[in-house]
Amino acid sequence: MSELRKAYDRYIEEKGRWVSERLAGKYMVSQESRYVRPFRIFGNVWYVGDSWVCVHLIDTGDGLLLIDSGNCGATAMLVQAIWEAGFNPADVKWLVLSHGHFDHIGGALFFRRMFGTKIYLGEPDARAFREKPELSLIHVAGDPALELFEPDCEINDGDVISFGKTEIQFYLVPGHTEGCIAAFFDVTGGDRTVRAGYYGGFGFNTLQKAFLDDIGDTAHETRNIYLNSLAKVRNEKVELFLGNHCGNNDTLGRMQKLLDGDRDAFIDSECWGEFLDKKRDELVALMADPAQN
Ligand SMILES: [Zn+2]
């Protein structure tokens, strides 16, 4: 067998092993099958994420704002979605990250290096990138190109920040990560203005006993912190609930209703509170599970 063929076979063998050994390799592969054609959610807010991880584009009237930057390895799809929505990716001036996990920071460095986009991240997650980079989970992401970074701006609890003509009220809602952000802002469509609400991370993967014990939270205090965060923003006025992952607000089901002609498919004053209450109840049940204590 030729040396060239041996080198090729070695490459294929290593590559296969490399992917399968990564816990979350399944999230990296077959990205294109998750492509979602972008659509206008309401007013100046567009959906440019995939069928698993949400990305929202806000046309602020003076530059584009992205909320999250897609799964690792999905940057080309995000760029395609922004073009397909009718915008130029080079006009993305700001990127607000929901939290510092591999499936939300995928395109962050690309946008900063390519277009000078300013990256915003909750202060505790910016600190985690410096001091406990393993909490980003990039080592299980299966993407050799993924790197951590210093954000341009760190978001603190209670910050109010203007992006073009859009003013966002931020809170920190620690739990899923310490630096998860919640965001509230006005969205105008036609002659109506509605209040949008966003909660930057609901997953219980970081609340499991094995995970908390491993990172040194043996009292599992993170779960109480998560419950407090839900309560903190539960009664915010939210008429337009934007998901962090598609399951949060049934993004794809509502998309179908939009396509079927319901222009208000995403306008819903109840679903924010209902979903936060559901997560509270699920977490209380997890905390009562003997296998989790
Ligand atoms: Zn996460």
PDB file of N, CA, C and O in Angstrom, residues 12 14 20 33 52 66 68 71 85 95 107 124-125 153 160 183 185 187 190 207 241 246 257 268 272-273 290:
ATOM      1  N   ILE A  12      -8.553   9.077   8.190  1.00  0.00           N
ATOM      2  CA  ILE A  12      -9.972   8.706   8.315  1.00  0.00           C
ATOM      3  C   ILE A  12     -10.228   8.009   9.650  1.00  0.00           C
ATOM      4  O   ILE A  12     -11.211   8.281  10.347  1.00  0.00           O
ATOM      5  N   GLU A  14      -8.439   8.235  12.454  1.00  0.00           N
ATOM      6  CA  GLU A  14      -8.297   9.177  13.559  1.00  0.00           C
ATOM      7  C   GLU A  14      -9.497  10.102  13.640  1.00  0.00           C
ATOM      8  O   GLU A  14      -9.995  10.403  14.718  1.00  0.00           O
ATOM      9  N   SER A  20     -16.177  10.439  17.583  1.00  0.00           N
ATOM     10  CA  SER A  20     -16.997   9.572  18.425  1.00  0.00           C
ATOM     11  C   SER A  20     -16.611   9.685  19.888  1.00  0.00           C
ATOM     12  O   SER A  20     -17.430   9.442  20.765  1.00  0.00           O
ATOM     13  N   SER A  33     -28.451  19.690   8.140  1.00  0.00           N
ATOM     14  CA  SER A  33     -29.809  19.147   8.225  1.00  0.00           C
ATOM     15  C   SER A  33     -30.675  19.982   9.170  1.00  0.00           C
ATOM     16  O   SER A  33     -31.891  19.833   9.198  1.00  0.00           O
ATOM     17  N   TRP A  52     -32.386  23.833  16.300  1.00  0.00           N
ATOM     18  CA  TRP A  52     -32.060  23.445  17.678  1.00  0.00           C
ATOM     19  C   TRP A  52     -31.667  24.655  18.534  1.00  0.00           C
ATOM     20  O   TRP A  52     -32.179  24.841  19.624  1.00  0.00           O
ATOM     21  N   LEU A  66     -27.220  40.844  16.919  1.00  0.00           N
ATOM     22  CA  LEU A  66     -27.505  39.412  17.005  1.00  0.00           C
ATOM     23  C   LEU A  66     -27.615  39.022  18.469  1.00  0.00           C
ATOM     24  O   LEU A  66     -26.815  39.487  19.294  1.00  0.00           O
ATOM     25  N   ASP A  68     -27.073  35.780  20.351  1.00  0.00           N
ATOM     26  CA  ASP A  68     -26.381  34.501  20.172  1.00  0.00           C
ATOM     27  C   ASP A  68     -25.830  34.346  18.746  1.00  0.00           C
ATOM     28  O   ASP A  68     -26.239  35.053  17.815  1.00  0.00           O
ATOM     29  N   ASN A  71     -24.636  27.468  16.948  1.00  0.00           N
ATOM     30  CA  ASN A  71     -23.892  26.297  17.390  1.00  0.00           C
ATOM     31  C   ASN A  71     -22.470  26.344  16.843  1.00  0.00           C
ATOM     32  O   ASN A  71     -22.211  26.946  15.798  1.00  0.00           O
ATOM     33  N   ALA A  85     -32.275  36.398   4.831  1.00  0.00           N
ATOM     34  CA  ALA A  85     -33.281  37.270   5.449  1.00  0.00           C
ATOM     35  C   ALA A  85     -33.284  38.657   4.820  1.00  0.00           C
ATOM     36  O   ALA A  85     -34.179  39.459   5.088  1.00  0.00           O
ATOM     37  N   LEU A  95     -23.117  41.748  19.149  1.00  0.00           N
ATOM     38  CA  LEU A  95     -23.516  40.368  19.409  1.00  0.00           C
ATOM     39  C   LEU A  95     -23.663  40.196  20.918  1.00  0.00           C
ATOM     40  O   LEU A  95     -22.692  40.369  21.662  1.00  0.00           O
ATOM     41  N   GLY A 107     -20.342  31.455  16.277  1.00  0.00           N
ATOM     42  CA  GLY A 107     -19.880  32.417  15.278  1.00  0.00           C
ATOM     43  C   GLY A 107     -19.237  33.668  15.859  1.00  0.00           C
ATOM     44  O   GLY A 107     -18.865  34.579  15.115  1.00  0.00           O
ATOM     45  N   PRO A 124     -20.105  37.066  34.787  1.00  0.00           N
ATOM     46  CA  PRO A 124     -19.608  35.815  35.385  1.00  0.00           C
ATOM     47  C   PRO A 124     -19.111  34.806  34.347  1.00  0.00           C
ATOM     48  O   PRO A 124     -18.164  34.055  34.615  1.00  0.00           O
ATOM     49  N   ASP A 125     -19.733  34.766  33.176  1.00  0.00           N
ATOM     50  CA  ASP A 125     -19.263  33.832  32.149  1.00  0.00           C
ATOM     51  C   ASP A 125     -17.974  34.328  31.494  1.00  0.00           C
ATOM     52  O   ASP A 125     -17.125  33.522  31.094  1.00  0.00           O
ATOM     53  N   CYS A 153     -17.489  43.699  25.912  1.00  0.00           N
ATOM     54  CA  CYS A 153     -18.238  44.314  27.006  1.00  0.00           C
ATOM     55  C   CYS A 153     -18.806  43.209  27.878  1.00  0.00           C
ATOM     56  O   CYS A 153     -19.295  42.202  27.362  1.00  0.00           O
ATOM     57  N   VAL A 160     -28.687  48.691  31.487  1.00  0.00           N
ATOM     58  CA  VAL A 160     -29.540  49.100  30.377  1.00  0.00           C
ATOM     59  C   VAL A 160     -28.592  49.587  29.283  1.00  0.00           C
ATOM     60  O   VAL A 160     -27.795  50.502  29.507  1.00  0.00           O
ATOM     61  N   ALA A 183     -33.103  39.369  28.974  1.00  0.00           N
ATOM     62  CA  ALA A 183     -33.144  40.647  28.253  1.00  0.00           C
ATOM     63  C   ALA A 183     -34.593  40.996  27.937  1.00  0.00           C
ATOM     64  O   ALA A 183     -35.394  40.114  27.584  1.00  0.00           O
ATOM     65  N   PHE A 185     -36.975  44.104  25.903  1.00  0.00           N
ATOM     66  CA  PHE A 185     -36.897  45.280  25.034  1.00  0.00           C
ATOM     67  C   PHE A 185     -38.168  45.400  24.195  1.00  0.00           C
ATOM     68  O   PHE A 185     -38.911  44.426  24.023  1.00  0.00           O
ATOM     69  N   VAL A 187     -40.331  45.911  20.789  1.00  0.00           N
ATOM     70  CA  VAL A 187     -40.271  45.559  19.371  1.00  0.00           C
ATOM     71  C   VAL A 187     -41.474  46.203  18.690  1.00  0.00           C
ATOM     72  O   VAL A 187     -42.617  46.018  19.142  1.00  0.00           O
ATOM     73  N   GLY A 190     -45.443  47.623  12.516  1.00  0.00           N
ATOM     74  CA  GLY A 190     -46.567  48.460  12.093  1.00  0.00           C
ATOM     75  C   GLY A 190     -46.829  49.519  13.148  1.00  0.00           C
ATOM     76  O   GLY A 190     -45.912  50.210  13.598  1.00  0.00           O
ATOM     77  N   LEU A 207     -27.183  21.103  36.099  1.00  0.00           N
ATOM     78  CA  LEU A 207     -27.759  21.004  37.448  1.00  0.00           C
ATOM     79  C   LEU A 207     -27.766  19.564  37.945  1.00  0.00           C
ATOM     80  O   LEU A 207     -28.259  19.281  39.045  1.00  0.00           O
ATOM     81  N   PHE A 241     -42.146  36.145  23.566  1.00  0.00           N
ATOM     82  CA  PHE A 241     -41.132  35.298  24.222  1.00  0.00           C
ATOM     83  C   PHE A 241     -40.197  34.749  23.155  1.00  0.00           C
ATOM     84  O   PHE A 241     -40.624  33.999  22.269  1.00  0.00           O
ATOM     85  N   CYS A 246     -35.061  26.080  20.531  1.00  0.00           N
ATOM     86  CA  CYS A 246     -36.378  26.111  19.876  1.00  0.00           C
ATOM     87  C   CYS A 246     -37.502  25.541  20.735  1.00  0.00           C
ATOM     88  O   CYS A 246     -38.655  25.943  20.597  1.00  0.00           O
ATOM     89  N   LYS A 257     -47.162  28.424  11.907  1.00  0.00           N
ATOM     90  CA  LYS A 257     -48.379  29.242  11.971  1.00  0.00           C
ATOM     91  C   LYS A 257     -48.190  30.569  11.230  1.00  0.00           C
ATOM     92  O   LYS A 257     -49.107  31.046  10.543  1.00  0.00           O
ATOM     93  N   ASP A 268     -47.880  36.447  22.402  1.00  0.00           N
ATOM     94  CA  ASP A 268     -48.518  35.564  23.385  1.00  0.00           C
ATOM     95  C   ASP A 268     -48.109  36.061  24.775  1.00  0.00           C
ATOM     96  O   ASP A 268     -46.941  35.981  25.155  1.00  0.00           O
ATOM     97  N   TRP A 272     -44.520  33.114  28.385  1.00  0.00           N
ATOM     98  CA  TRP A 272     -43.320  33.381  29.195  1.00  0.00           C
ATOM     99  C   TRP A 272     -43.501  32.833  30.613  1.00  0.00           C
ATOM    100  O   TRP A 272     -42.692  32.039  31.098  1.00  0.00           O
ATOM    101  N   GLY A 273     -44.575  33.273  31.262  1.00  0.00           N
ATOM    102  CA  GLY A 273     -44.818  32.846  32.638  1.00  0.00           C
ATOM    103  C   GLY A 273     -45.046  31.348  32.735  1.00  0.00           C
ATOM    104  O   GLY A 273     -44.551  30.684  33.651  1.00  0.00           O
ATOM    105  N   PRO A 290     -34.284  11.189  44.734  1.00  0.00           N
ATOM    106  CA  PRO A 290     -33.175  10.648  45.554  1.00  0.00           C
ATOM    107  C   PRO A 290     -31.916  10.393  44.731  1.00  0.00           C
ATOM    108  O   PRO A 290     -30.801  10.544  45.254  1.00  0.00           O
TER     109      PRO A 290
END
